[in-house]
Short mmCIF file of C-alpha atoms in Angstrom, two decimals:
data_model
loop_
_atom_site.label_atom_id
_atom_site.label_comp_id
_atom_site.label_asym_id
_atom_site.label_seq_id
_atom_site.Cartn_x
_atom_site.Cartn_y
_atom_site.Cartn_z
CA UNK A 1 2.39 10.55 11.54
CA UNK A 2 5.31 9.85 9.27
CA UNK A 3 4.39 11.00 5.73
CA UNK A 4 5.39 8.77 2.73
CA UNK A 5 5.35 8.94 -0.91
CA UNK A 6 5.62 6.16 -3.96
CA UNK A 7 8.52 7.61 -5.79
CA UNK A 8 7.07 5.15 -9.22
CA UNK A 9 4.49 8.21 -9.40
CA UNK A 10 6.13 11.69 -8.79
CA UNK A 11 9.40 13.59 -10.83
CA UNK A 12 8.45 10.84 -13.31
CA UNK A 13 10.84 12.49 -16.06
CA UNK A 14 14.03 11.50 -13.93
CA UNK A 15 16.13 8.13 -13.06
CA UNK A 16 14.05 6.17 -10.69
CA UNK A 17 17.56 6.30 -7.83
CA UNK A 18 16.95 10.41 -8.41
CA UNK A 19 13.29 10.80 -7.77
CA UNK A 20 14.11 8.38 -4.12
CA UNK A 21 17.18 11.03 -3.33
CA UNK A 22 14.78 14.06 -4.01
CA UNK A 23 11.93 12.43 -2.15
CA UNK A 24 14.49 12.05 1.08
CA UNK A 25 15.69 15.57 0.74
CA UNK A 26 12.17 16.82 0.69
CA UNK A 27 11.90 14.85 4.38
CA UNK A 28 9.44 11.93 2.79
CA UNK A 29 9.97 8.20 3.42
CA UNK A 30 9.68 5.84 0.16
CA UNK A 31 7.60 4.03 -1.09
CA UNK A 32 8.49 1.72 -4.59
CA UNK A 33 6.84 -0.87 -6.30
CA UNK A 34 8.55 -3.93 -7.77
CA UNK A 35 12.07 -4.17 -6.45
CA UNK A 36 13.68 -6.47 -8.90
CA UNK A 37 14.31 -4.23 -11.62
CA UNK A 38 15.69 -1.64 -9.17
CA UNK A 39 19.68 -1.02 -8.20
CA UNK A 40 19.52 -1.55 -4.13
CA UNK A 41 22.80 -0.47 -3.58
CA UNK A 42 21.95 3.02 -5.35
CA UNK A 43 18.65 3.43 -3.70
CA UNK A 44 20.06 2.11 0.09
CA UNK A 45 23.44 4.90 -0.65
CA UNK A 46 20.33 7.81 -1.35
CA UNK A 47 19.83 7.50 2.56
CA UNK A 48 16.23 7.18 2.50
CA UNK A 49 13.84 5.84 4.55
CA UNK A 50 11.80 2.92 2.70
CA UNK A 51 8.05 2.86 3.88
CA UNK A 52 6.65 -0.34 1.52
CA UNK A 53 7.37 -2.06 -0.86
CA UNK A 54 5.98 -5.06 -3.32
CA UNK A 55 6.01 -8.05 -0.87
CA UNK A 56 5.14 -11.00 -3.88
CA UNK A 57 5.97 -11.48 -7.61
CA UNK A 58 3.54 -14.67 -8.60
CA UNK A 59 0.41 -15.79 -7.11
CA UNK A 60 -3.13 -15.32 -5.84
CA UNK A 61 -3.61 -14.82 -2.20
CA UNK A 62 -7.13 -16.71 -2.12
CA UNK A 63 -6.31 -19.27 -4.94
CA UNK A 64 -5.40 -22.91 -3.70
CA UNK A 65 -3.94 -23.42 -6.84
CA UNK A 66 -1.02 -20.71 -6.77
CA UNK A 67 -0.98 -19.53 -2.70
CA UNK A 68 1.84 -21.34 -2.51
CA UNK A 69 3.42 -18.94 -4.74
CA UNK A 70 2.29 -15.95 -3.23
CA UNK A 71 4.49 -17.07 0.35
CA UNK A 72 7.61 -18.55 -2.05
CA UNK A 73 8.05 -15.31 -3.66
CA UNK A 74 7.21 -13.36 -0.37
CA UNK A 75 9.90 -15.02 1.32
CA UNK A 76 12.37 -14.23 -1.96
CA UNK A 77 12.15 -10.94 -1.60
CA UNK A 78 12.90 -10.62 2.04
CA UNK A 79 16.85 -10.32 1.77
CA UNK A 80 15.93 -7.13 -0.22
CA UNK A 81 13.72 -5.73 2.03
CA UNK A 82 15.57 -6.17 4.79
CA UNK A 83 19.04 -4.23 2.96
CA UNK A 84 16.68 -1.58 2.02
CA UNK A 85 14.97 -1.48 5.98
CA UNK A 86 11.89 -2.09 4.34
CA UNK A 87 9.48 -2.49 6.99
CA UNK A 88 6.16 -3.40 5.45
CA UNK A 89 5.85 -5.57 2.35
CA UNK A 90 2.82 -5.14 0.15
CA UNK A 91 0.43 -7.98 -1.13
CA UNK A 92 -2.73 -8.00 -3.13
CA UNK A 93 -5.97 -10.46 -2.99
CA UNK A 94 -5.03 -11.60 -6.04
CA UNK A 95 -1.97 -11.53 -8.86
CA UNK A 96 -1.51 -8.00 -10.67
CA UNK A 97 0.54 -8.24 -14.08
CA UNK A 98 0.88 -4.63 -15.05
CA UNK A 99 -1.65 -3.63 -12.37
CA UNK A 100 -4.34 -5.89 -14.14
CA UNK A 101 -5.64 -9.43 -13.02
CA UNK A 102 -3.50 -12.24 -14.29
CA UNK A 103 -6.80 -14.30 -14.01
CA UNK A 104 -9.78 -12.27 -13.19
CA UNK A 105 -12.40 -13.47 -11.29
CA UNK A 106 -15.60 -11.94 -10.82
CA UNK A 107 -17.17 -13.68 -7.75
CA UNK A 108 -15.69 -15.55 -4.59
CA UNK A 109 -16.75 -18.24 -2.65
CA UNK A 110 -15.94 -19.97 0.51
CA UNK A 111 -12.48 -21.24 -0.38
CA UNK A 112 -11.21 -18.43 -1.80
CA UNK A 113 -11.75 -16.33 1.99
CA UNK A 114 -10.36 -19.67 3.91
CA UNK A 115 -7.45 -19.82 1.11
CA UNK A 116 -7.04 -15.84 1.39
CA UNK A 117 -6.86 -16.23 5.21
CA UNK A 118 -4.72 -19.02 5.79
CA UNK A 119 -2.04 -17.44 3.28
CA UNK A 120 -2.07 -14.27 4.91
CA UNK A 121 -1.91 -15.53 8.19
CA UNK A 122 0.92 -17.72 6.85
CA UNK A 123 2.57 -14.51 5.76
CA UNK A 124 2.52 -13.44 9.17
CA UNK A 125 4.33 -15.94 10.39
CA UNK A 126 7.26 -15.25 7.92
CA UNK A 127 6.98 -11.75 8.79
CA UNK A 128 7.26 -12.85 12.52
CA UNK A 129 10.50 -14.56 11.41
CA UNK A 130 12.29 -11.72 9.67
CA UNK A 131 10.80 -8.90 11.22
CA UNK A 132 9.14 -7.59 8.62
CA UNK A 133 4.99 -6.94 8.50
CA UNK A 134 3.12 -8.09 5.29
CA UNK A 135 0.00 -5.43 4.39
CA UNK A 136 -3.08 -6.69 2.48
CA UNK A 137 -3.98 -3.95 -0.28
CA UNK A 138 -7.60 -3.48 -0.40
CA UNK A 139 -7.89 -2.48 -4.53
CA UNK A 140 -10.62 -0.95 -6.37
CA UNK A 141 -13.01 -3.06 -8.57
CA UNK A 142 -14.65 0.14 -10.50
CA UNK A 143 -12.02 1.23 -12.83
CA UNK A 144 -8.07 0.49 -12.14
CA UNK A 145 -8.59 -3.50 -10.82
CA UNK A 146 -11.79 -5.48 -12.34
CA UNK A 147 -11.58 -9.27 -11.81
CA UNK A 148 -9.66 -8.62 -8.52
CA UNK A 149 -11.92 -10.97 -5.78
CA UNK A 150 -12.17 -9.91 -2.51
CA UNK A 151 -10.46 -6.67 -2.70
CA UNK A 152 -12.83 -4.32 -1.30
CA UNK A 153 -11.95 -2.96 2.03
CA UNK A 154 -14.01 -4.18 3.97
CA UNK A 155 -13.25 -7.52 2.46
CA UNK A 156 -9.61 -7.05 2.91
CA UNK A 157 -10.13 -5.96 6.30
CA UNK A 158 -12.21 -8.99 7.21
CA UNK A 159 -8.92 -11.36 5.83
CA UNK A 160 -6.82 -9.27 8.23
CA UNK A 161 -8.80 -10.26 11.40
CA UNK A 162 -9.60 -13.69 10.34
CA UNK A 163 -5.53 -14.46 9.95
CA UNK A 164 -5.08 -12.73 13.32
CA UNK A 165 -1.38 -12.29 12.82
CA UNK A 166 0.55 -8.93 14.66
CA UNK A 167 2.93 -9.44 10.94
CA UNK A 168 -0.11 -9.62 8.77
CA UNK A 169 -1.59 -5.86 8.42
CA UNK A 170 -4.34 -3.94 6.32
CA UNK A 171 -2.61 -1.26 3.42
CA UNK A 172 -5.50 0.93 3.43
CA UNK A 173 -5.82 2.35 0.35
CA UNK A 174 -8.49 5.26 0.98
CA UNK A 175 -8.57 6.13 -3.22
CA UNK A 176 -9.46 2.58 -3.78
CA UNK A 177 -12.05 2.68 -1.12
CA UNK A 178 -13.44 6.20 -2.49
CA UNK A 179 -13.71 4.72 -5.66
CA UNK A 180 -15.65 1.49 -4.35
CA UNK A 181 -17.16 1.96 -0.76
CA UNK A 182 -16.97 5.77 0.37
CA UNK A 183 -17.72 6.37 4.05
CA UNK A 184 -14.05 6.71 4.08
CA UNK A 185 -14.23 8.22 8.05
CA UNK A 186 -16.19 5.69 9.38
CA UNK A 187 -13.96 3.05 7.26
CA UNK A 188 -10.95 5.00 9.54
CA UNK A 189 -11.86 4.56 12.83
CA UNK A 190 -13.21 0.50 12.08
CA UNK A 191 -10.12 -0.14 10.41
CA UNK A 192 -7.39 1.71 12.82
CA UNK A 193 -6.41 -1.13 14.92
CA UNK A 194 -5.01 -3.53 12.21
CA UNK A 195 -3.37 -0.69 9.65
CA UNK A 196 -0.34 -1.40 8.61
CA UNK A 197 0.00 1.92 6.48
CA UNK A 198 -2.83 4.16 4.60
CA UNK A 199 -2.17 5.33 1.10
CA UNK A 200 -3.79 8.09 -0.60
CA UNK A 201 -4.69 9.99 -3.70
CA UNK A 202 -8.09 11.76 -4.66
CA UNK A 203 -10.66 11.02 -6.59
CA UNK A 204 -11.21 11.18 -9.96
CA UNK A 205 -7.40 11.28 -11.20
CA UNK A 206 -5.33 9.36 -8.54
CA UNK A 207 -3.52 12.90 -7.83
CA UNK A 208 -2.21 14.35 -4.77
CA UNK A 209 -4.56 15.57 -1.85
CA UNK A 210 -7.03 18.78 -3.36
CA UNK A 211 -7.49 17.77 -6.51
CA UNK A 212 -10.73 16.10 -6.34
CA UNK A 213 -13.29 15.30 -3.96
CA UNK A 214 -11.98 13.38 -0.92
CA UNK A 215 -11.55 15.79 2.12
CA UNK A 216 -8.45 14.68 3.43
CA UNK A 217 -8.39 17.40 5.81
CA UNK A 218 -11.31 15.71 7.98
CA UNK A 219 -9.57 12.34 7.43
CA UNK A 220 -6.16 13.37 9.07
CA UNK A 221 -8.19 15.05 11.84
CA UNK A 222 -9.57 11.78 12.25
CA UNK A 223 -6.10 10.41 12.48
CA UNK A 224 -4.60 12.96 14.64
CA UNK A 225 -7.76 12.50 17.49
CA UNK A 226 -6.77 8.92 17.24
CA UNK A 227 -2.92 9.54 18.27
CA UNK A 228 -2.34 7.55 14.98
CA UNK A 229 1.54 7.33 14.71
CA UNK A 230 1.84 5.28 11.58
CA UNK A 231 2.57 6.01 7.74
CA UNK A 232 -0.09 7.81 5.27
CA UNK A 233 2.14 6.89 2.19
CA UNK A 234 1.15 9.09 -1.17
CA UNK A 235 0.23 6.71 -4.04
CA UNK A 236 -0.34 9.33 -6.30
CA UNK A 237 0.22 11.30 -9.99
CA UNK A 238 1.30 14.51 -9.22
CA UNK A 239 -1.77 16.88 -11.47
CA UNK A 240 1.49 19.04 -12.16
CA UNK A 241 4.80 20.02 -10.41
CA UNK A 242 5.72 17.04 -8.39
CA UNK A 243 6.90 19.54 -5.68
CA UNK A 244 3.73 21.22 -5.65
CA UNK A 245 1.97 18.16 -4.78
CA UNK A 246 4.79 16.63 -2.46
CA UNK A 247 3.53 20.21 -0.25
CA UNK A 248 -0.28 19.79 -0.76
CA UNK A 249 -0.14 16.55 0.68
CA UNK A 250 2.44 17.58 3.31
CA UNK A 251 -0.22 20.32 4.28
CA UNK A 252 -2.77 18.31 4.57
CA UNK A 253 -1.66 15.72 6.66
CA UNK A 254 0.44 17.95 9.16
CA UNK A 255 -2.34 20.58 9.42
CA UNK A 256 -4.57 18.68 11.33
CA UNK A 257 -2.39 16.95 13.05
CA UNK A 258 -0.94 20.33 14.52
CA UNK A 259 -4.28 21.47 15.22
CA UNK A 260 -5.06 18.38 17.25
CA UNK A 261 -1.80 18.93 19.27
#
C-alpha cells in the first residue's frame, strides 16, 4: 500500500508549498484539494508524489440541469493534473461550495441515478483519454454534507458499477461511511474491486487513526489479506502535532500489512 496524506489538513500553520515539501520528506504522497488557487510550479519543484486531487469546480453529478458542468470543468483541470502527475481526480454526487451543498437536496429519484451514471461513466471516458482515473467520493449525510443525494457508499458504489468505466473509480471515504453506514469491513471487501483510493480519519473528530473509535488496525489487515496495492490517503485534522499523527497513521497502516507478509 502506498500511504497518502491531504496536505489542506496537517502543519496547517505553514505555506500550503511547505506542508507538500514536509509531507514528501516524511515519505507520504499528496493529496490537495482545489488546485486553482495553488502555485503548480512550486508544488511540482517540492518533488512530491500527488495521490488526488479535486477533479470538478461547478456542477452536480446527478443533476441534468448542470452535469454538463461537472465534465466541462473536469476536463479544465486536466492540463493541471497531468503537470502535477496527478493520477486520480476527485468528484462528488453533487456540487460542494465550501464543503456544503450549493443546492441541497434531500431525496433522489430515478433521474438523478441515470444522470449520476451516465456523467460518471462519461468521466471515464475522458479519463480513458488523458490517462487519468476520476473517483466518486461517497460523503457523509449526518453532520459535514446534508442535502448531498446519493452520497452514501453504498450509493456511490452502486454509480461506480452502473457506469462500468476502468477510468471511473470509487474514493472510499471510510470516515464518511463510519459516520453514515458502519460495517466498514464488510463495506471493504464489497467495495475492493472498483477503489480508486480509500481515505481515512476516525470518528468523532475527523483526526488521524487512534483517536476515536474506528479500528483501523483490523481494516488494514483486511487490506493486506487482500494484496491491496493501492492508496489509503489521510483526510484528516491532526488532534495535535501533525508529525505525531503523520506516524500513527503510518503505524497503522504498515503494521498489518507487515504482519500479513
Amino acid at each position: 500500500m502506498r500511504l497518502a496524506v491531504c496536505a489542506e489538513m496537517v502543519f496547517t500553520d505553514l505555506p500550503f508549498t511547505e506542508r507538500v515539501r514536509r509531507l514528501h520528506e516524511a515519505g507520504f504522497d499528496v493529496e490537495l484539494w482545489d488546485s486553482r488557487s495553488k502555485d503548480i510550479g512550486a508544488l511540482k519543484a517540492t518533488g512530491a508524489v500527488f495521490s488526488s486531487m479535486t477533479g470538478y469546480t461547478s456542477g452536480s453529478l446527478v443533476d441534468p440541469d448542470t452535469a454538463e458542468d461537472v465534465v466541462r470543468t473536469a476536463e479544465s483541470l486536466i492540463p493541471t493534473a497531468l503537470e502535477l502527475g496527478v493520477s486520480r481526480l476527485v468528484v462528488h454526487p453533487a456540487e460542494l461550495v465550501d464543503g456544503h451543498a450549493a443546492r441541497p437536496v434531500y431525496r433522489s429519484n430515478g433521474q438523478m441515478w441515470s444522470t449520476g451514471a451516465r456523467t460518471l461513466e462519461r468521466l471515464g471516458q475522458l479519463g480513458e483519454k488523458y490517462g487519468v482515473t476520476f473517483c466518486l467520493e461517497n460523503l457523509n449525510t449526518v453532520l459535514d454534507h446534508p442535502g448531498i443525494p446519493l452520497a452514501r457508499a453504498k450509493d456511490t458504489l452502486a454509480l461506480v458499477q452502473a457506469a462500468g468505466h476502468p477510468n471511473a473509480r470509487l474514493m472510499l471515504d471510510l470516515y464518511h461511511a463510519q459516520m453514515g453506514e458502519g460495517n466498514l469491513i464488510e463495506l471493504v471487501r464489497s467495495a475492493l474491486p472498483y477503489i480508486g483510493e480509500i481515505q481515512v480519519a476516525d470518528v468523532p473528530g475527523r483526526c488521524e487513526p487512534g483517536t476515536g473509535e474506528i479500528n483501523y488496525a483490523a481494516v488494514a489487515r483486511v487490506l493486506a489479506d487482500a494484496g491491496y496495492e493501492g492508496t489509503v490517503g489521510m483526510e484528516a485534522w491532526a488532534s495535535g502535532d501533525s508529525y505525531a499523527a503523520l506516524e500513527a497513521f503510518r503505524s497503522a497502516f504498515t503494521v498489518a500489512a507487515k504482519a500479513a507478509a
